[in-house]
Amino acid sequence: MPFEIIHKPTFTNQLLAIPKERVIQILEKIEVLRDDPKPHGSLKKKLHGYKGDIYRLRSGDFRIIYTYGDGWVALLGVDARKDVYRGDKLVAEETEVDVTPFSRLDDLLTLEKAPSPQPKSSQPDNLLPVELTEDLLDRLLIPKACFPTLLACRTFDDLLDAVVPDGVRDRLFDCITAPNFDQVLNQPNFVTGSSDELLRFKEGDLLGFLLKLNSEQEKFVTWAVNATGPTLLKGGPGTGKSTIALYRTREILKQLQATGVSQPRILFTTYTNALVTFSEQLLGQLLGKDAQFVEVKTSDTPMYSLICQSTGKPKIANAKDLLKLVQEAVPKAIATLEGNVLQQQAQRLILQRLQPEYLVEELSEVIDARGIETLEDYQATPRTGRSIALNKTQRQAIWNLRQHFNQFLASQGLETWAQMRNRALALLQSLPQPPVYDAVIVDEAQDLSPTVLRFLVQLCREPNRLFITADANQSIYGSSFRWSDVHQSLKFVGRTGILKINHRTTQEIGEAAYSYLQEGTLDEDDNERLYIHTGPSPAVRAIEDRVTEGNLLAQFCRTAAHEFRLGLGACAILVPSERAGRNITGQLNHMGIEAQFMNSKDLKLKGKGVKVLPLKAAKGLEFPIVAIAGFLETSYPGITKGMTPEAAAEILNRERRTLYVAMTRAMRALLVLVPAQKPSSLLQTFDPQLWNLGNS
């Protein structure tokens, strides 16, 4: 049986630099590996000097670098370097130009004080080993818009600072330096297909290749696809849940077409508008013209659209409205309490004791979000994720408050998001011919309310074509839920998969973030965590003022970008508030670091410069370099004077999960900046065994 050919990005980057007439010969030689990749004679030999098993195949003056395993061959690179022997061993040629001397990330993260910026080196060894010419850039399929910037580069620092997409920079580095193939082994795998597809890529006719799933991920693409009920896939950050959801979409689409459904309708939902755009782009690559059969939306979009079509655009109350109305409703509720004297006293005390913010959450995220319709059901409902215990008498008081609160809302023509969602669900269930889909894929379901999930279940024509991914430990909004709270059809017995291998973050970042989570954990399924990448320990630094914060962020972004041969566009700074984000953005731009503040609605991931985002807007995204800052604001994490200890503890746990999600957006480098004076308890619990605290 022939070996499957897969490849790393470095291979295709280097292939582009080779003249077309030589490429055809190289592609013919690759077919030799498809038959048998084992070393043989002088044609195929093992390269010594690497930690991994790495081999070279000669093709005239060129050599194809590869590795192989059970049934597969991975192409790592292709270049014209000469064989180097030591004795009878073929050894790895040393990288001609090592860019690591230009990086100071280890110094930055180890020293108490950030090192002062050093002037760019003008030494000869900082010069690029080859001149960047229009011919070379053309062969590498570099966009013409990048030519002026790149043609002006003379040194490695010039190339690192050039404002070009990171993929362009990687392509140039792979082609003008000798890659470290031990590091290339950690790159993602792509499906190579036939040699013709490589030639099409070389000629610019093929934009890219499909990501190759690993064996753990691959099994869940088709796992339980023919079962009688829905499938749930769980896993921690970076395990590939969303990628599998995309492949599962393709699998379901193929099955529907195979059964005669020529124009299937599939709904793919995700949590934010930013993720909608991202998912649409990936599905376009994966499905080609069949992407027309998949609608990508946020989970609220079909509910909102249904309401608009039926009763007109809803008027949703904002947070300020809700707090004002619940404060007005409390006295009304107290004046209409029922029961004996002791019961009324208990009800009065709980309404006076609970903060307006907590009451709004109880009404919206517990009662309405779960579709609770009677006091008896509310009194019997487990309030998962809520720290303040409420007995039946206390819940009666809150139910009474709800009636007055809803009257105030209705009198102003307002409703909450949770109420709008309940209306949409009831409307959908009443329609004689509801707008159903042949399949529904729900990505990142942990932040959806039971009402929303019931709506999505109702939209799916067949239960076995409902596929859900979730990670309870990434739940930010509202309280968590249990599947038994949601829908009778959501029984996942025998159809729950768990992913364990993290492909995003380094082991150091992943373990440090998980240790930080501590009692904020909601799901114990991910006790075993495996990683592909390693790197420097994440760092925590205390800062006294905004000037120090800005200086350290600027130094960290510059240094980490150089360390990982990336541009500043690979850096993200995650902040707790828009005010903090705009302050930091202004500071960085003033210091010559291009930065842009953006929220989830105007997210521009491909934009140049540092991205400054709210913590919650970064959910589902990933960045090579992440700093978490902006906590000099005294309001974080939103605990107000007079708040009960239980309510405060609940906010702290929720914000701890928010910060955990933010930490796990980092792929290679992570820095957390905390106030030196009176930091929140959330910003003090860092295990010195896992976090670089700068104490040495």
XYZ file of C-alpha atoms in Angstrom:
696
model
C 0.000 0.000 0.000
C 1.488 3.410 -0.960
C 2.413 5.905 1.743
C 0.268 9.028 2.162
C 2.184 12.216 1.379
C 1.694 15.169 3.711
C 3.807 18.293 4.069
C 4.810 21.156 6.331
C 4.532 24.846 5.358
C 8.333 25.120 5.142
C 8.356 22.567 2.309
C 5.917 24.493 0.117
C 7.644 27.777 0.986
C 10.982 26.420 -0.229
C 9.424 24.754 -3.266
C 8.341 28.155 -4.550
C 11.961 29.370 -4.717
C 12.988 26.593 -7.131
C 12.771 27.113 -10.937
C 9.799 25.337 -12.480
C 11.891 23.051 -14.732
C 13.652 21.677 -11.657
C 10.423 21.351 -9.678
C 9.020 18.755 -12.083
C 12.037 16.519 -11.447
C 11.620 16.994 -7.691
C 7.951 16.058 -7.842
C 8.827 12.884 -9.733
C 11.309 11.988 -7.011
C 8.633 12.504 -4.322
C 6.702 9.649 -5.904
C 9.645 7.411 -4.891
C 8.820 8.224 -1.265
C 5.191 7.310 -1.836
C 6.364 3.777 -2.648
C 9.130 3.420 -0.050
C 10.649 6.165 2.176
C 13.177 3.938 3.940
C 16.886 4.897 3.574
C 18.593 3.136 0.693
C 22.077 3.610 -0.753
C 23.135 7.170 -1.495
C 19.694 8.230 -2.753
C 17.890 8.245 0.601
C 19.905 8.799 3.772
C 19.284 9.722 7.392
C 20.474 13.155 8.501
C 22.330 13.061 11.819
C 22.404 16.010 14.193
C 18.659 16.287 14.734
C 16.590 15.050 17.658
C 13.954 13.647 15.326
C 14.307 11.038 12.592
C 14.956 13.200 9.554
C 16.043 12.020 6.102
C 17.093 13.473 2.766
C 16.293 12.291 -0.740
C 18.551 13.481 -3.540
C 17.059 14.967 -6.698
C 19.898 16.191 -8.885
C 21.431 19.213 -7.162
C 18.509 19.416 -4.758
C 17.647 17.472 -1.633
C 14.189 16.722 -0.295
C 14.057 16.686 3.527
C 11.447 14.360 5.010
C 10.427 12.096 7.826
C 8.033 9.175 7.823
C 5.916 6.976 10.030
C 3.280 4.287 9.809
C 1.726 4.800 6.384
C 2.731 8.438 5.879
C 5.618 10.578 4.659
C 5.936 14.204 5.753
C 7.831 16.555 3.441
C 9.755 19.032 5.595
C 11.780 21.051 3.101
C 13.581 21.134 -0.234
C 16.770 23.052 -1.043
C 20.045 22.987 -2.963
C 22.396 22.626 -0.011
C 25.381 20.307 -0.268
C 25.785 17.081 1.663
C 28.065 17.422 4.689
C 29.767 14.292 6.079
C 31.597 13.681 9.310
C 33.249 10.346 8.901
C 30.640 8.125 7.326
C 27.686 10.077 8.777
C 25.625 12.567 6.813
C 25.144 15.421 9.289
C 22.769 18.350 9.432
C 24.248 21.474 7.957
C 24.298 24.297 10.462
C 22.029 27.245 9.853
C 24.039 29.839 7.950
C 22.438 32.762 9.759
C 21.060 32.320 13.265
C 18.511 34.998 14.083
C 18.295 34.124 17.778
C 21.103 36.533 18.815
C 18.789 39.369 17.821
C 16.120 38.271 20.331
C 16.103 39.148 23.989
C 12.831 37.574 25.127
C 14.519 35.369 27.703
C 16.253 38.415 29.174
C 13.014 40.370 29.192
C 11.106 37.645 31.011
C 13.880 36.833 33.472
C 15.063 40.242 34.644
C 13.227 42.323 37.231
C 13.610 45.317 34.935
C 13.066 45.139 31.200
C 16.304 45.657 29.261
C 16.651 48.964 27.495
C 16.010 48.840 23.746
C 19.254 48.298 21.881
C 20.078 50.027 18.606
C 19.718 47.857 15.544
C 22.874 46.018 14.677
C 24.795 47.213 11.653
C 27.316 44.381 11.776
C 27.864 42.376 8.552
C 26.433 39.200 10.131
C 23.088 41.001 10.420
C 22.846 41.378 6.667
C 20.473 39.134 4.749
C 22.387 36.247 3.126
C 20.782 36.976 -0.256
C 19.494 40.123 -1.882
C 15.717 40.339 -2.126
C 14.898 40.906 -5.788
C 11.671 41.220 -7.736
C 12.416 37.897 -9.444
C 12.749 36.103 -6.090
C 9.613 37.723 -4.679
C 7.727 36.787 -7.847
C 8.771 33.149 -7.568
C 7.702 33.099 -3.917
C 4.233 34.383 -4.918
C 4.677 37.399 -2.663
C 1.854 39.934 -3.189
C 2.974 42.870 -5.320
C 1.864 45.273 -2.607
C 4.673 43.937 -0.382
C 7.425 44.484 -2.960
C 8.451 48.073 -2.051
C 8.727 47.229 1.640
C 10.671 44.002 1.123
C 13.014 45.316 -1.577
C 14.154 47.947 0.910
C 15.167 45.291 3.483
C 18.914 44.807 3.865
C 19.169 43.208 7.321
C 17.289 40.671 9.377
C 16.033 43.466 11.614
C 14.627 45.198 8.527
C 12.794 42.006 7.589
C 11.473 41.464 11.105
C 10.180 45.031 11.302
C 8.702 45.062 7.794
C 4.943 45.618 7.741
C 3.953 42.522 5.762
C 1.732 39.509 6.534
C 3.452 36.965 8.767
C 3.023 34.248 6.141
C 5.102 36.360 3.755
C 7.840 36.775 6.357
C 7.864 33.014 7.096
C 8.160 32.235 3.394
C 11.192 34.494 3.051
C 12.907 33.108 6.148
C 12.417 29.534 4.955
C 13.960 30.368 1.597
C 16.960 32.485 2.638
C 18.032 30.584 5.780
C 18.517 26.923 6.606
C 15.525 25.888 8.730
C 15.904 23.917 11.940
C 13.975 20.820 10.925
C 13.443 19.757 14.542
C 11.298 22.891 14.806
C 9.686 22.248 11.431
C 8.438 18.912 12.798
C 6.147 20.888 15.122
C 4.471 22.741 12.254
C 0.943 21.660 11.291
C 0.539 18.972 8.635
C -1.248 19.615 5.359
C -2.692 17.130 2.894
C -0.442 17.143 -0.169
C -2.625 15.190 -2.560
C -1.100 14.468 -5.963
C 2.099 15.918 -7.391
C -0.092 17.856 -9.824
C -1.498 19.863 -6.922
C 2.015 20.801 -5.796
C 2.732 21.981 -9.330
C -0.492 24.000 -9.372
C 0.580 25.592 -6.092
C 3.997 26.401 -7.533
C 2.332 28.078 -10.511
C -0.004 30.070 -8.286
C -3.208 28.254 -9.319
C -3.791 26.609 -5.922
C -4.128 28.942 -2.958
C -3.458 26.439 -0.208
C -3.892 22.955 1.224
C -6.256 21.383 3.699
C -5.095 20.918 7.257
C -4.313 17.300 8.062
C -6.046 16.187 11.243
C -4.159 13.958 13.629
C -5.508 10.533 14.543
C -7.242 11.787 17.701
C -9.029 14.533 15.805
C -9.727 12.498 12.697
C -11.752 9.821 14.439
C -14.275 12.391 15.666
C -15.046 13.604 12.138
C -17.039 10.438 11.426
C -17.457 9.112 14.969
C -21.135 8.294 15.763
C -22.188 9.985 12.534
C -24.772 7.251 11.875
C -26.034 7.107 15.459
C -29.646 7.759 16.372
C -28.962 10.878 18.426
C -26.743 13.958 18.597
C -22.997 13.959 19.274
C -21.062 16.051 21.797
C -17.338 16.734 21.476
C -15.553 18.182 24.497
C -11.993 19.372 24.931
C -9.779 22.056 26.405
C -8.370 25.097 24.609
C -6.356 24.373 21.476
C -7.488 20.766 21.118
C -9.087 21.410 17.733
C -12.806 21.216 18.517
C -13.681 23.981 16.074
C -11.497 22.487 13.317
C -13.213 19.125 13.747
C -16.595 20.870 13.585
C -15.608 22.198 10.157
C -14.564 18.754 8.919
C -17.715 17.239 10.429
C -19.688 19.742 8.348
C -18.015 18.429 5.205
C -18.690 14.822 6.202
C -22.390 15.486 6.835
C -22.629 17.394 3.559
C -21.136 14.446 1.657
C -23.545 12.011 3.316
C -26.561 14.166 2.507
C -25.527 14.461 -1.133
C -24.879 10.719 -1.306
C -28.458 10.061 -0.156
C -29.925 12.225 -2.917
C -30.180 15.597 -1.170
C -28.728 17.654 -4.000
C -29.055 21.031 -2.282
C -28.743 20.438 1.450
C -29.152 23.203 4.023
C -26.671 23.132 6.876
C -26.448 25.625 9.733
C -23.053 26.196 11.378
C -23.318 28.374 14.478
C -20.595 29.919 16.553
C -20.525 32.413 19.380
C -19.243 35.765 18.064
C -19.334 37.723 14.823
C -15.545 37.457 14.645
C -15.785 33.667 14.696
C -18.488 33.746 12.016
C -16.139 35.504 9.599
C -13.259 33.186 10.466
C -15.386 30.033 10.085
C -16.787 31.207 6.743
C -13.279 31.610 5.380
C -12.208 28.143 6.514
C -15.347 26.468 5.183
C -14.785 28.191 1.860
C -11.357 26.551 1.631
C -12.642 23.193 2.821
C -15.825 22.921 0.758
C -15.127 24.965 -2.351
C -18.341 25.638 -4.264
C -20.304 23.461 -1.816
C -19.815 26.183 0.807
C -22.999 27.700 -0.646
C -24.981 25.010 1.188
C -23.698 26.053 4.625
C -24.984 29.099 6.483
C -22.564 30.394 9.133
C -24.223 32.515 11.820
C -24.086 33.392 15.467
C -26.577 31.355 17.456
C -28.724 34.448 18.076
C -29.008 35.387 14.401
C -31.760 32.900 13.380
C -33.725 33.715 16.559
C -33.484 37.455 15.982
C -34.391 37.081 12.302
C -37.465 35.001 13.118
C -38.699 37.619 15.581
C -38.078 40.445 13.112
C -40.032 38.632 10.395
C -42.930 37.878 12.720
C -43.369 40.879 15.018
C -40.819 43.438 13.895
C -37.463 44.435 15.300
C -37.316 43.790 19.061
C -36.287 46.551 21.451
C -33.648 45.021 23.710
C -32.989 46.705 27.058
C -29.367 47.609 27.725
C -27.519 46.888 30.960
C -28.192 50.349 32.369
C -31.946 50.018 31.717
C -32.055 46.624 33.410
C -30.333 47.823 36.590
C -32.641 50.840 36.846
C -35.794 48.784 36.330
C -34.869 46.072 38.817
C -34.128 48.754 41.431
C -37.577 50.229 40.803
C -39.204 46.795 40.982
C -37.734 45.793 44.370
C -39.945 48.137 46.482
C -43.010 47.013 44.538
C -42.129 43.388 45.165
C -41.560 43.994 48.882
C -44.954 45.696 49.140
C -46.732 42.639 47.690
C -45.038 39.796 49.592
C -47.130 36.770 50.524
C -46.959 34.241 53.382
C -46.779 34.506 57.148
C -44.739 37.103 59.034
C -41.540 35.047 59.117
C -41.801 34.157 55.441
C -42.350 37.782 54.456
C -39.371 38.824 56.576
C -37.134 36.245 54.865
C -38.325 37.397 51.453
C -37.786 41.059 52.281
C -34.258 40.395 53.555
C -33.140 38.507 50.434
C -34.424 41.249 48.088
C -32.650 43.902 50.152
C -29.481 41.843 50.504
C -28.869 40.930 46.871
C -27.225 43.501 44.594
C -29.196 44.723 41.544
C -26.607 43.155 39.221
C -27.097 39.764 40.866
C -30.874 40.039 40.674
C -30.743 40.910 36.956
C -28.560 37.849 36.332
C -30.895 35.627 38.349
C -33.922 36.801 36.385
C -32.266 36.667 32.960
C -29.600 33.976 33.117
C -31.286 31.501 35.439
C -35.054 31.877 35.082
C -35.555 33.197 31.549
C -32.462 31.640 29.963
C -33.597 28.221 31.131
C -37.191 28.786 30.061
C -38.616 28.370 33.567
C -42.328 29.163 33.478
C -43.657 28.482 36.993
C -42.611 29.203 40.568
C -42.687 25.475 41.319
C -40.237 24.757 38.485
C -37.963 27.576 39.661
C -37.991 26.260 43.226
C -37.016 22.804 41.953
C -34.298 23.932 39.527
C -30.604 23.356 40.409
C -28.898 26.734 40.029
C -25.601 25.421 38.687
C -22.867 28.039 38.763
C -24.609 30.323 41.305
C -22.794 30.741 44.619
C -25.637 32.107 46.756
C -27.970 29.345 47.872
C -31.666 30.241 47.751
C -34.350 28.275 49.582
C -37.956 28.004 48.404
C -39.128 31.032 50.364
C -36.330 33.209 49.003
C -37.027 32.036 45.473
C -40.670 33.004 45.977
C -39.506 36.553 46.659
C -37.456 36.632 43.459
C -40.355 35.205 41.467
C -42.547 37.982 42.827
C -39.861 40.509 41.837
C -39.799 39.017 38.343
C -43.487 39.790 37.832
C -43.016 43.481 38.674
C -39.763 43.676 36.714
C -41.448 42.257 33.613
C -44.319 44.733 33.968
C -41.862 47.632 34.047
C -40.082 46.240 30.980
C -43.330 45.817 29.061
C -44.540 49.314 29.956
C -41.493 50.726 28.154
C -41.735 48.335 25.230
C -38.493 46.623 26.264
C -37.413 43.026 26.704
C -34.240 41.185 27.632
C -32.213 39.050 25.251
C -33.358 36.001 27.226
C -37.023 36.970 26.790
C -36.545 37.560 23.065
C -34.984 34.114 22.779
C -37.918 32.530 24.601
C -40.317 34.272 22.232
C -38.354 32.981 19.262
C -38.433 29.418 20.596
C -42.193 29.546 21.217
C -42.778 31.011 17.758
C -40.657 28.325 16.088
C -42.525 25.568 17.923
C -45.889 27.030 16.835
C -45.096 27.199 13.127
C -46.772 24.457 11.045
C -43.768 24.412 8.702
C -40.741 25.617 10.662
C -37.567 26.630 8.719
C -35.532 23.515 9.519
C -32.039 22.557 8.354
C -30.793 19.160 7.222
C -28.015 19.414 9.800
C -26.908 21.785 12.556
C -23.347 22.155 13.877
C -23.023 24.136 17.111
C -19.503 25.284 17.912
C -18.551 26.601 21.392
C -21.877 25.630 22.963
C -20.737 26.189 26.556
C -21.804 29.837 26.456
C -25.261 29.219 25.013
C -28.298 29.222 27.246
C -30.593 26.181 27.366
C -33.227 28.198 25.478
C -30.841 28.869 22.601
C -29.820 25.222 22.475
C -33.468 24.134 22.437
C -34.033 26.454 19.495
C -31.085 24.981 17.587
C -32.264 21.446 18.349
C -35.673 22.384 16.944
C -34.019 23.666 13.747
C -32.331 20.314 13.049
C -34.365 17.943 10.905
C -32.702 14.763 12.255
C -31.209 14.349 15.786
C -28.181 12.403 14.492
C -27.196 15.377 12.333
C -26.734 17.618 15.345
C -23.058 18.027 16.310
C -22.020 20.097 19.343
C -18.612 21.159 20.662
C -18.147 22.563 24.170
C -15.657 23.304 26.923
C -17.300 24.219 30.230
C -14.066 25.686 31.598
C -14.215 28.400 28.945
C -17.713 29.486 29.964
C -17.770 33.256 30.507
C -21.281 34.563 30.148
C -23.911 33.744 32.722
C -24.033 30.562 34.722
C -23.107 27.145 33.492
C -25.627 24.448 32.665
C -25.973 20.732 32.574
C -27.238 19.021 29.449
C -30.156 17.572 31.395
C -31.395 21.174 31.822
C -31.590 21.699 28.101
C -33.620 19.300 26.019
C -34.956 15.781 26.198
C -33.270 14.866 22.923
C -29.827 15.948 24.159
C -28.823 12.622 25.627
C -25.205 11.972 24.734
C -24.744 8.592 26.387
C -22.197 6.753 24.252
C -21.830 9.789 21.973
C -19.574 12.089 24.003
C -15.986 12.426 22.828
C -13.130 14.106 24.686
C -10.045 15.654 23.049
C -6.852 15.783 25.113
C -4.022 16.998 22.850
C -3.459 20.767 22.844
C -2.163 22.008 19.479
C -2.298 25.736 20.230
C -0.337 26.646 23.306
C 2.981 25.498 24.654
C 2.976 23.105 27.581
C 4.343 25.872 29.790
C 1.465 28.256 28.990
C -1.199 25.545 29.120
C -0.171 24.170 32.508
C 0.363 27.611 34.046
C -3.097 28.718 32.867
C -4.742 25.547 34.158
C -3.088 25.961 37.560
C -4.401 29.527 37.674
C -7.954 28.333 37.019
C -8.067 26.402 40.332
C -11.552 26.479 41.881
C -12.978 28.228 38.833
C -13.054 24.810 37.163
C -16.497 23.738 35.981
C -15.635 20.511 34.186
C -13.331 17.787 35.427
C -13.106 15.843 32.161
C -9.750 17.323 31.172
C -7.528 15.949 33.943
C -5.107 14.591 31.339
C -3.612 17.265 29.102
C -1.098 16.598 26.340
C 0.874 19.164 24.342
C 2.762 19.395 21.067
C 4.776 22.572 21.724
C 7.130 23.800 24.444
C 8.570 27.247 25.081
C 9.387 29.868 27.722
C 7.362 30.003 30.922
C 4.668 32.689 30.925
C 5.640 35.752 32.934
C 3.935 37.990 35.490
C 5.229 41.483 36.244
C 4.019 44.103 38.740
C 3.710 47.674 37.498
C 3.325 50.966 39.336
C 1.797 53.206 36.672
C 0.632 53.466 33.063
C 3.986 54.712 31.815
C 5.731 51.590 33.126
C 2.926 49.446 31.716
C 3.243 50.992 28.253
C 7.033 50.691 28.207
C 6.966 47.035 29.219
C 4.244 46.171 26.710
C 6.175 47.870 23.906
C 9.369 46.037 24.840
C 7.586 42.697 25.161
C 5.851 42.982 21.777
C 9.020 44.042 19.965
C 11.197 41.402 21.601
C 8.761 38.490 21.340
C 8.041 39.306 17.691
C 11.782 39.138 16.953
C 12.181 35.957 19.016
C 9.591 34.140 16.950
C 10.486 35.940 13.673
C 7.040 37.480 13.474
C 5.700 40.943 12.852
C 3.861 43.049 15.406
C 0.619 41.838 13.841
C 1.159 38.558 15.718
C 0.814 40.371 19.060
C -2.419 40.853 20.999
C -2.981 42.769 24.221
C -6.127 41.703 26.056
C -7.711 44.183 28.460
C -10.653 44.208 30.901
C -12.314 47.381 29.564
C -12.549 49.591 26.498
C -11.147 52.500 28.495
C -8.035 50.535 29.445
C -7.654 49.317 25.869
C -7.822 52.781 24.354
C -5.319 54.114 26.907
C -2.832 51.358 26.055
C -3.406 51.789 22.316
C -2.655 55.488 22.569
C 0.520 54.855 24.565
C 1.862 52.289 22.104
C 1.216 54.473 19.081
C 2.907 57.383 20.840
C 5.967 55.146 21.353
C 6.097 54.174 17.685
C 4.400 50.780 18.100
C 1.483 50.624 15.680
C -1.556 49.415 17.611
C -5.307 49.394 17.108
C -8.101 48.899 19.618
C -10.948 46.766 18.312
C -13.963 44.965 19.717
C -15.696 41.844 18.449
C -17.817 43.790 15.957
C -14.913 45.477 14.173
C -12.284 42.778 14.559
C -9.601 42.925 11.852
C -7.313 39.987 12.480
C -5.289 40.535 9.314
C -4.621 44.167 10.085
C -1.068 45.277 10.730
C 0.176 46.268 14.149
C -0.649 45.116 17.664
C -4.285 44.142 18.279
C -5.758 45.486 21.537
C -8.989 43.660 22.429
C -11.355 43.263 25.383
C -10.785 39.999 27.221
C -14.136 38.561 26.198
C -13.754 39.526 22.521
C -10.720 37.237 22.214
C -12.740 34.087 22.848
C -12.186 31.510 20.109
C -9.196 33.396 18.683
C -5.472 32.700 18.966
C -2.326 34.802 18.746
C 1.339 33.762 18.864
C 2.122 36.506 21.390
C -0.298 37.686 24.096
C -0.057 40.216 26.907
C -2.856 40.674 29.447
C -2.876 44.167 30.919
C -5.014 47.201 31.784
C -5.751 46.351 35.430
C -4.634 49.656 36.897
C -8.315 50.590 36.748
C -9.636 50.225 40.311
C -13.039 48.940 39.167
C -11.806 45.505 38.084
C -13.333 42.932 38.523
C -16.573 44.822 39.188
C -17.179 44.008 42.855
C -19.141 46.875 44.388
C -19.284 48.064 47.971
C -21.827 46.169 50.033
C -21.882 43.131 47.774
C -22.364 39.872 49.664
C -19.360 37.546 49.952
C -21.203 34.876 47.964
C -22.002 37.238 45.090
C -18.427 38.513 45.080
C -17.103 34.943 45.002
C -19.311 34.159 42.016
C -17.997 37.183 40.090
C -14.418 36.248 40.965
C -14.911 32.678 39.707
C -16.437 33.909 36.468
C -13.656 36.424 35.888
C -11.074 33.764 36.714
C -12.478 31.705 33.848
C -12.389 34.829 31.659
C -8.688 35.284 32.393
C -8.071 31.568 31.840
C -9.605 31.872 28.373
C -7.451 34.945 27.705
C -4.274 33.144 28.806
C -4.999 30.194 26.540
C -5.261 32.479 23.482
C -1.440 32.658 23.628
C 0.401 30.185 21.427
C 4.085 30.909 22.157
C 4.590 33.800 24.608
C 2.444 35.192 27.443
C 2.941 38.154 29.760
C 0.518 39.260 32.494
C 0.893 42.742 34.012
C -0.639 43.290 37.457
C -0.862 46.407 39.637
C 1.914 46.586 42.225
C -0.464 48.232 44.713
C -3.567 46.408 45.974
C -4.156 44.065 43.041
C -7.368 42.066 42.885
C -7.169 38.596 44.394
C -7.527 37.340 40.808
C -4.121 38.821 40.031
C -2.222 37.238 42.911
C -2.629 33.470 42.531
C 0.259 32.520 40.234
C 2.167 29.320 41.024
C 5.888 30.252 41.110
C 6.753 26.767 39.875
C 4.852 27.422 36.626
C 4.928 31.206 36.235
C 8.043 33.328 35.775
C 7.539 35.900 38.540
C 10.827 37.704 37.954
C 12.162 37.054 41.433
C 15.608 35.863 40.388
